């Protein structure tokens, strides 16, 4: 699941996200502008600023809050939920807060690529040891420039076009504009051409191929496991 959040009206974000639980997934927050503070039940604290990434592996259970440090101005960012395989869902939570300076920026003519996870042109992102072997890139292309990358044939992939207009592959598509999520067919070569100056995310990961049961902030394999998570939360035994 990918959520784009953004507002220039402080009333939309000033209440933040008070303490709430997650289980069975990793949540990846990528801030483009604004400032929020994360605190969680494992004792982790981290400030999320423009360009930073918070990679939280909720696994067996974490309770966290995400509250604004900013008092006004523009908030804009993304939260991606990455599923975890059954054998890892009830393991120990992990938290990685990555400042924007730690994210490699590959600058080429007409092109900027930030490598949050995975590999682009030999540059590796700061995140490692994630079971679905994610690729997470933030790409900026000038008008008429091209972006190419080799993907793994078995992975599921999508592009989220933040702004601009792009063409994907050699086939004719409907015109793709701002705030569009494009799920890609499986393949090894991805080619994107910018019709206008464009900014987009490229996300790819290994499919888990297990049943999915979702209940609010929990993603498990069965309904019974969701009910267990709710019960654990109400009993105060959620955080192991
Ligand atoms: Fe959350």
Tab-separated table of C-alpha atoms and ligand atoms in Angstrom:
chain	number	residue	atom	x	y	z
A	1	UNK	CA	0.000	0.000	0.000
A	2	UNK	CA	1.264	3.475	-0.833
A	3	UNK	CA	-0.134	6.583	0.791
A	4	UNK	CA	0.738	10.058	-0.447
A	5	UNK	CA	0.113	12.658	2.250
A	6	UNK	CA	0.321	16.375	1.813
A	7	UNK	CA	-1.191	19.673	2.765
A	8	UNK	CA	-0.275	23.309	3.084
A	9	UNK	CA	-3.011	23.823	5.658
A	10	UNK	CA	-1.727	23.153	9.185
A	11	UNK	CA	-5.200	22.145	10.363
A	12	UNK	CA	-4.837	19.017	8.215
A	13	UNK	CA	-1.681	17.759	9.968
A	14	UNK	CA	-1.256	19.533	13.310
A	15	UNK	CA	-2.962	16.683	15.240
A	16	UNK	CA	-0.456	14.191	13.789
A	17	UNK	CA	-0.775	10.468	14.312
A	18	UNK	CA	-0.981	9.758	18.069
A	19	UNK	CA	0.111	6.303	19.414
A	20	UNK	CA	-1.187	3.405	17.311
A	21	UNK	CA	-0.043	-0.179	16.654
A	22	UNK	CA	1.285	-2.047	13.616
A	23	UNK	CA	1.994	-5.757	13.127
A	24	UNK	CA	3.108	-7.933	10.225
A	25	UNK	CA	4.490	-5.187	7.968
A	26	UNK	CA	7.214	-2.613	7.493
A	27	UNK	CA	6.213	1.031	7.124
A	28	UNK	CA	8.517	3.239	5.092
A	29	UNK	CA	8.002	6.977	5.396
A	30	UNK	CA	9.717	9.251	2.882
A	31	UNK	CA	9.410	12.965	3.554
A	32	UNK	CA	9.642	15.503	0.748
A	33	UNK	CA	8.809	18.501	2.910
A	34	UNK	CA	7.830	19.107	6.499
A	35	UNK	CA	9.074	17.821	9.827
A	36	UNK	CA	7.590	15.079	12.022
A	37	UNK	CA	8.883	13.232	15.081
A	38	UNK	CA	8.620	9.466	15.487
A	39	UNK	CA	8.586	7.708	18.886
A	40	UNK	CA	7.856	4.041	19.473
A	41	UNK	CA	7.426	1.281	22.043
A	42	UNK	CA	10.924	-0.087	21.360
A	43	UNK	CA	12.360	3.189	22.673
A	44	UNK	CA	13.294	4.592	19.262
A	45	UNK	CA	13.036	8.279	18.488
A	46	UNK	CA	13.734	10.007	15.226
A	47	UNK	CA	13.006	13.259	13.462
A	48	UNK	CA	11.807	12.986	9.883
A	49	UNK	CA	12.842	15.950	7.751
A	50	UNK	CA	12.722	16.721	4.036
A	51	UNK	CA	14.582	13.998	2.169
A	52	UNK	CA	14.810	11.602	5.122
A	53	UNK	CA	13.451	8.072	5.343
A	54	UNK	CA	12.092	6.191	8.314
A	55	UNK	CA	12.116	2.443	7.767
A	56	UNK	CA	10.140	0.801	10.542
A	57	UNK	CA	9.896	-2.972	10.642
A	58	UNK	CA	6.846	-3.448	12.865
A	59	UNK	CA	7.110	-7.266	12.658
A	60	UNK	CA	5.606	-8.814	15.855
A	61	UNK	CA	4.318	-5.493	17.112
A	62	UNK	CA	5.189	-1.882	17.635
A	63	UNK	CA	3.210	1.083	18.951
A	64	UNK	CA	4.345	4.398	17.560
A	65	UNK	CA	3.360	8.012	17.183
A	66	UNK	CA	4.177	10.389	14.370
A	67	UNK	CA	3.643	13.977	15.471
A	68	UNK	CA	4.394	17.258	13.711
A	69	UNK	CA	7.393	19.345	14.771
A	70	UNK	CA	6.392	21.870	12.108
A	71	UNK	CA	3.859	24.477	13.161
A	72	UNK	CA	3.006	25.608	9.648
A	73	UNK	CA	4.108	25.245	6.037
A	74	UNK	CA	3.909	22.424	3.574
A	75	UNK	CA	3.761	18.773	4.500
A	76	UNK	CA	4.393	16.290	1.704
A	77	UNK	CA	5.530	12.698	1.764
A	78	UNK	CA	4.805	9.033	1.251
A	79	UNK	CA	4.217	6.018	3.405
A	80	UNK	CA	4.714	2.621	1.841
A	81	UNK	CA	3.564	-0.542	3.596
A	82	UNK	CA	5.713	-3.560	2.777
A	83	UNK	CA	4.283	-6.948	3.660
A	84	UNK	CA	6.373	-9.476	5.563
A	85	UNK	CA	6.430	-13.256	4.989
A	86	UNK	CA	4.672	-15.427	7.607
A	87	UNK	CA	7.937	-16.663	9.046
A	88	UNK	CA	9.045	-13.091	9.880
A	89	UNK	CA	5.741	-11.524	10.912
A	90	UNK	CA	6.178	-12.251	14.631
A	91	UNK	CA	9.891	-11.418	14.889
A	92	UNK	CA	11.458	-8.493	16.776
A	93	UNK	CA	10.720	-4.954	15.506
A	94	UNK	CA	13.482	-2.837	13.961
A	95	UNK	CA	13.802	0.866	13.243
A	96	UNK	CA	16.127	2.725	10.890
A	97	UNK	CA	16.083	6.488	10.562
A	98	UNK	CA	18.038	7.649	7.539
A	99	UNK	CA	18.979	11.291	7.039
A	100	UNK	CA	18.852	12.705	3.536
A	101	UNK	CA	22.696	12.938	3.458
A	102	UNK	CA	22.926	9.141	3.811
A	103	UNK	CA	20.871	8.559	0.662
A	104	UNK	CA	23.112	8.295	-2.436
A	105	UNK	CA	22.250	10.750	-5.185
A	106	UNK	CA	23.234	9.679	-8.695
A	107	UNK	CA	23.492	12.803	-10.835
A	108	UNK	CA	23.641	12.375	-14.561
A	109	UNK	CA	22.934	14.760	-17.367
A	110	UNK	CA	19.227	15.674	-17.187
A	111	UNK	CA	18.621	13.155	-14.421
A	112	UNK	CA	18.729	12.869	-10.588
A	113	UNK	CA	18.206	9.520	-8.912
A	114	UNK	CA	18.091	9.023	-5.137
A	115	UNK	CA	18.673	5.428	-4.090
A	116	UNK	CA	16.646	4.746	-0.954
A	117	UNK	CA	16.792	0.960	-1.273
A	118	UNK	CA	18.259	-1.415	-3.835
A	119	UNK	CA	20.776	-0.569	-6.492
A	120	UNK	CA	20.979	1.967	-9.338
A	121	UNK	CA	24.096	2.199	-11.533
A	122	UNK	CA	26.206	0.524	-8.861
A	123	UNK	CA	25.019	2.868	-6.086
A	124	UNK	CA	23.409	1.012	-3.221
A	125	UNK	CA	20.762	2.461	-0.927
A	126	UNK	CA	21.366	2.583	2.843
A	127	UNK	CA	18.691	-0.012	3.635
A	128	UNK	CA	19.633	-3.679	3.688
A	129	UNK	CA	18.407	-6.999	5.036
A	130	UNK	CA	14.766	-6.592	3.989
A	131	UNK	CA	13.114	-9.878	3.016
A	132	UNK	CA	11.375	-8.710	-0.180
A	133	UNK	CA	14.645	-7.230	-1.547
A	134	UNK	CA	13.082	-3.846	-2.282
A	135	UNK	CA	14.128	-1.298	-4.840
A	136	UNK	CA	13.004	2.230	-3.932
A	137	UNK	CA	14.165	5.115	-6.124
A	138	UNK	CA	13.217	8.770	-6.314
A	139	UNK	CA	13.795	9.933	-9.900
A	140	UNK	CA	13.783	13.414	-11.430
A	141	UNK	CA	13.999	13.750	-15.195
A	142	UNK	CA	14.293	16.857	-17.294
A	143	UNK	CA	12.055	17.215	-20.333
A	144	UNK	CA	12.863	14.663	-23.084
A	145	UNK	CA	15.347	12.720	-20.958
A	146	UNK	CA	15.229	8.963	-20.410
A	147	UNK	CA	15.560	6.680	-17.420
A	148	UNK	CA	16.421	2.999	-17.724
A	149	UNK	CA	16.890	0.272	-15.155
A	150	UNK	CA	17.033	-3.510	-15.093
A	151	UNK	CA	14.440	-5.041	-12.806
A	152	UNK	CA	14.178	-8.610	-11.591
A	153	UNK	CA	11.712	-10.594	-13.675
A	154	UNK	CA	9.971	-12.165	-10.678
A	155	UNK	CA	9.442	-8.861	-8.826
A	156	UNK	CA	6.270	-6.800	-8.659
A	157	UNK	CA	6.911	-3.168	-9.553
A	158	UNK	CA	5.161	0.158	-9.801
A	159	UNK	CA	5.854	3.773	-10.621
A	160	UNK	CA	4.255	6.620	-8.729
A	161	UNK	CA	4.278	9.756	-10.828
A	162	UNK	CA	4.499	12.666	-8.380
A	163	UNK	CA	4.528	15.385	-11.004
A	164	UNK	CA	5.067	15.779	-14.699
A	165	UNK	CA	4.155	13.652	-17.671
A	166	UNK	CA	5.915	10.450	-18.687
A	167	UNK	CA	5.855	7.628	-21.205
A	168	UNK	CA	6.662	4.084	-20.099
A	169	UNK	CA	8.226	1.581	-22.508
A	170	UNK	CA	7.769	1.683	-26.254
A	171	UNK	CA	4.047	1.058	-26.271
A	172	UNK	CA	1.477	3.811	-26.525
A	173	UNK	CA	-0.310	4.490	-23.262
A	174	UNK	CA	-2.916	6.925	-22.180
A	175	UNK	CA	-1.231	10.082	-21.045
A	176	UNK	CA	0.153	9.721	-17.549
A	177	UNK	CA	-0.018	12.802	-15.348
A	178	UNK	CA	0.585	13.936	-11.735
A	179	UNK	CA	-0.331	11.659	-8.807
A	180	UNK	CA	-0.822	8.486	-10.819
A	181	UNK	CA	0.213	5.042	-9.623
A	182	UNK	CA	1.175	2.813	-12.525
A	183	UNK	CA	1.524	-0.908	-11.857
A	184	UNK	CA	4.062	-2.412	-14.245
A	185	UNK	CA	3.872	-5.739	-15.991
A	186	UNK	CA	6.653	-8.117	-15.004
A	187	UNK	CA	9.811	-7.756	-17.025
A	188	UNK	CA	13.506	-7.038	-16.915
A	189	UNK	CA	13.835	-3.674	-18.594
A	190	UNK	CA	12.105	-0.505	-17.532
A	191	UNK	CA	12.320	2.550	-19.770
A	192	UNK	CA	10.737	5.866	-18.891
A	193	UNK	CA	10.751	8.989	-21.017
A	194	UNK	CA	9.898	12.410	-19.605
A	195	UNK	CA	7.509	14.366	-21.822
A	196	UNK	CA	7.780	17.282	-19.409
A	197	UNK	CA	10.098	17.707	-16.409
A	198	UNK	CA	8.974	14.854	-14.145
A	199	UNK	CA	9.413	13.416	-10.693
A	200	UNK	CA	8.447	9.848	-9.774
A	201	UNK	CA	9.117	6.929	-7.452
A	202	UNK	CA	10.102	3.484	-8.717
A	203	UNK	CA	9.307	0.669	-6.290
A	204	UNK	CA	9.906	-3.024	-6.836
A	205	UNK	CA	9.935	-6.092	-4.573
A	206	UNK	CA	9.748	-9.859	-4.443
A	207	UNK	CA	6.193	-11.231	-4.199
A	208	UNK	CA	5.518	-13.245	-1.034
A	209	UNK	CA	2.677	-15.352	-2.488
A	210	UNK	CA	0.932	-16.001	0.826
A	211	UNK	CA	-2.659	-15.302	1.862
A	212	UNK	CA	-3.234	-11.754	3.145
A	213	UNK	CA	-5.613	-10.790	5.952
A	214	UNK	CA	-5.807	-7.076	6.697
A	215	UNK	CA	-7.374	-5.351	9.668
A	216	UNK	CA	-6.593	-1.660	10.129
A	217	UNK	CA	-2.867	-1.324	10.898
A	218	UNK	CA	-2.290	-5.093	10.968
A	219	UNK	CA	-1.458	-7.274	7.958
A	220	UNK	CA	-1.329	-10.984	8.692
A	221	UNK	CA	-2.096	-14.260	6.869
A	222	UNK	CA	-5.412	-15.193	8.529
A	223	UNK	CA	-8.439	-13.489	10.089
A	224	UNK	CA	-7.661	-15.311	13.370
A	225	UNK	CA	-4.233	-13.630	13.498
A	226	UNK	CA	-5.876	-10.212	12.999
A	227	UNK	CA	-8.294	-10.908	15.856
A	228	UNK	CA	-5.341	-12.017	17.984
A	229	UNK	CA	-3.551	-8.728	17.245
A	230	UNK	CA	-6.640	-6.730	18.293
A	231	UNK	CA	-6.983	-8.815	21.473
A	232	UNK	CA	-3.261	-8.425	22.299
A	233	UNK	CA	-3.569	-4.658	21.839
A	234	UNK	CA	-6.583	-4.435	24.176
A	235	UNK	CA	-4.950	-6.739	26.736
A	236	UNK	CA	-1.756	-4.714	26.821
A	237	UNK	CA	0.283	-7.704	25.615
A	238	UNK	CA	0.773	-6.426	22.062
A	239	UNK	CA	4.413	-5.434	22.398
A	240	UNK	CA	6.393	-8.630	23.027
B	1	LIG	FE1	1.804	4.213	11.810
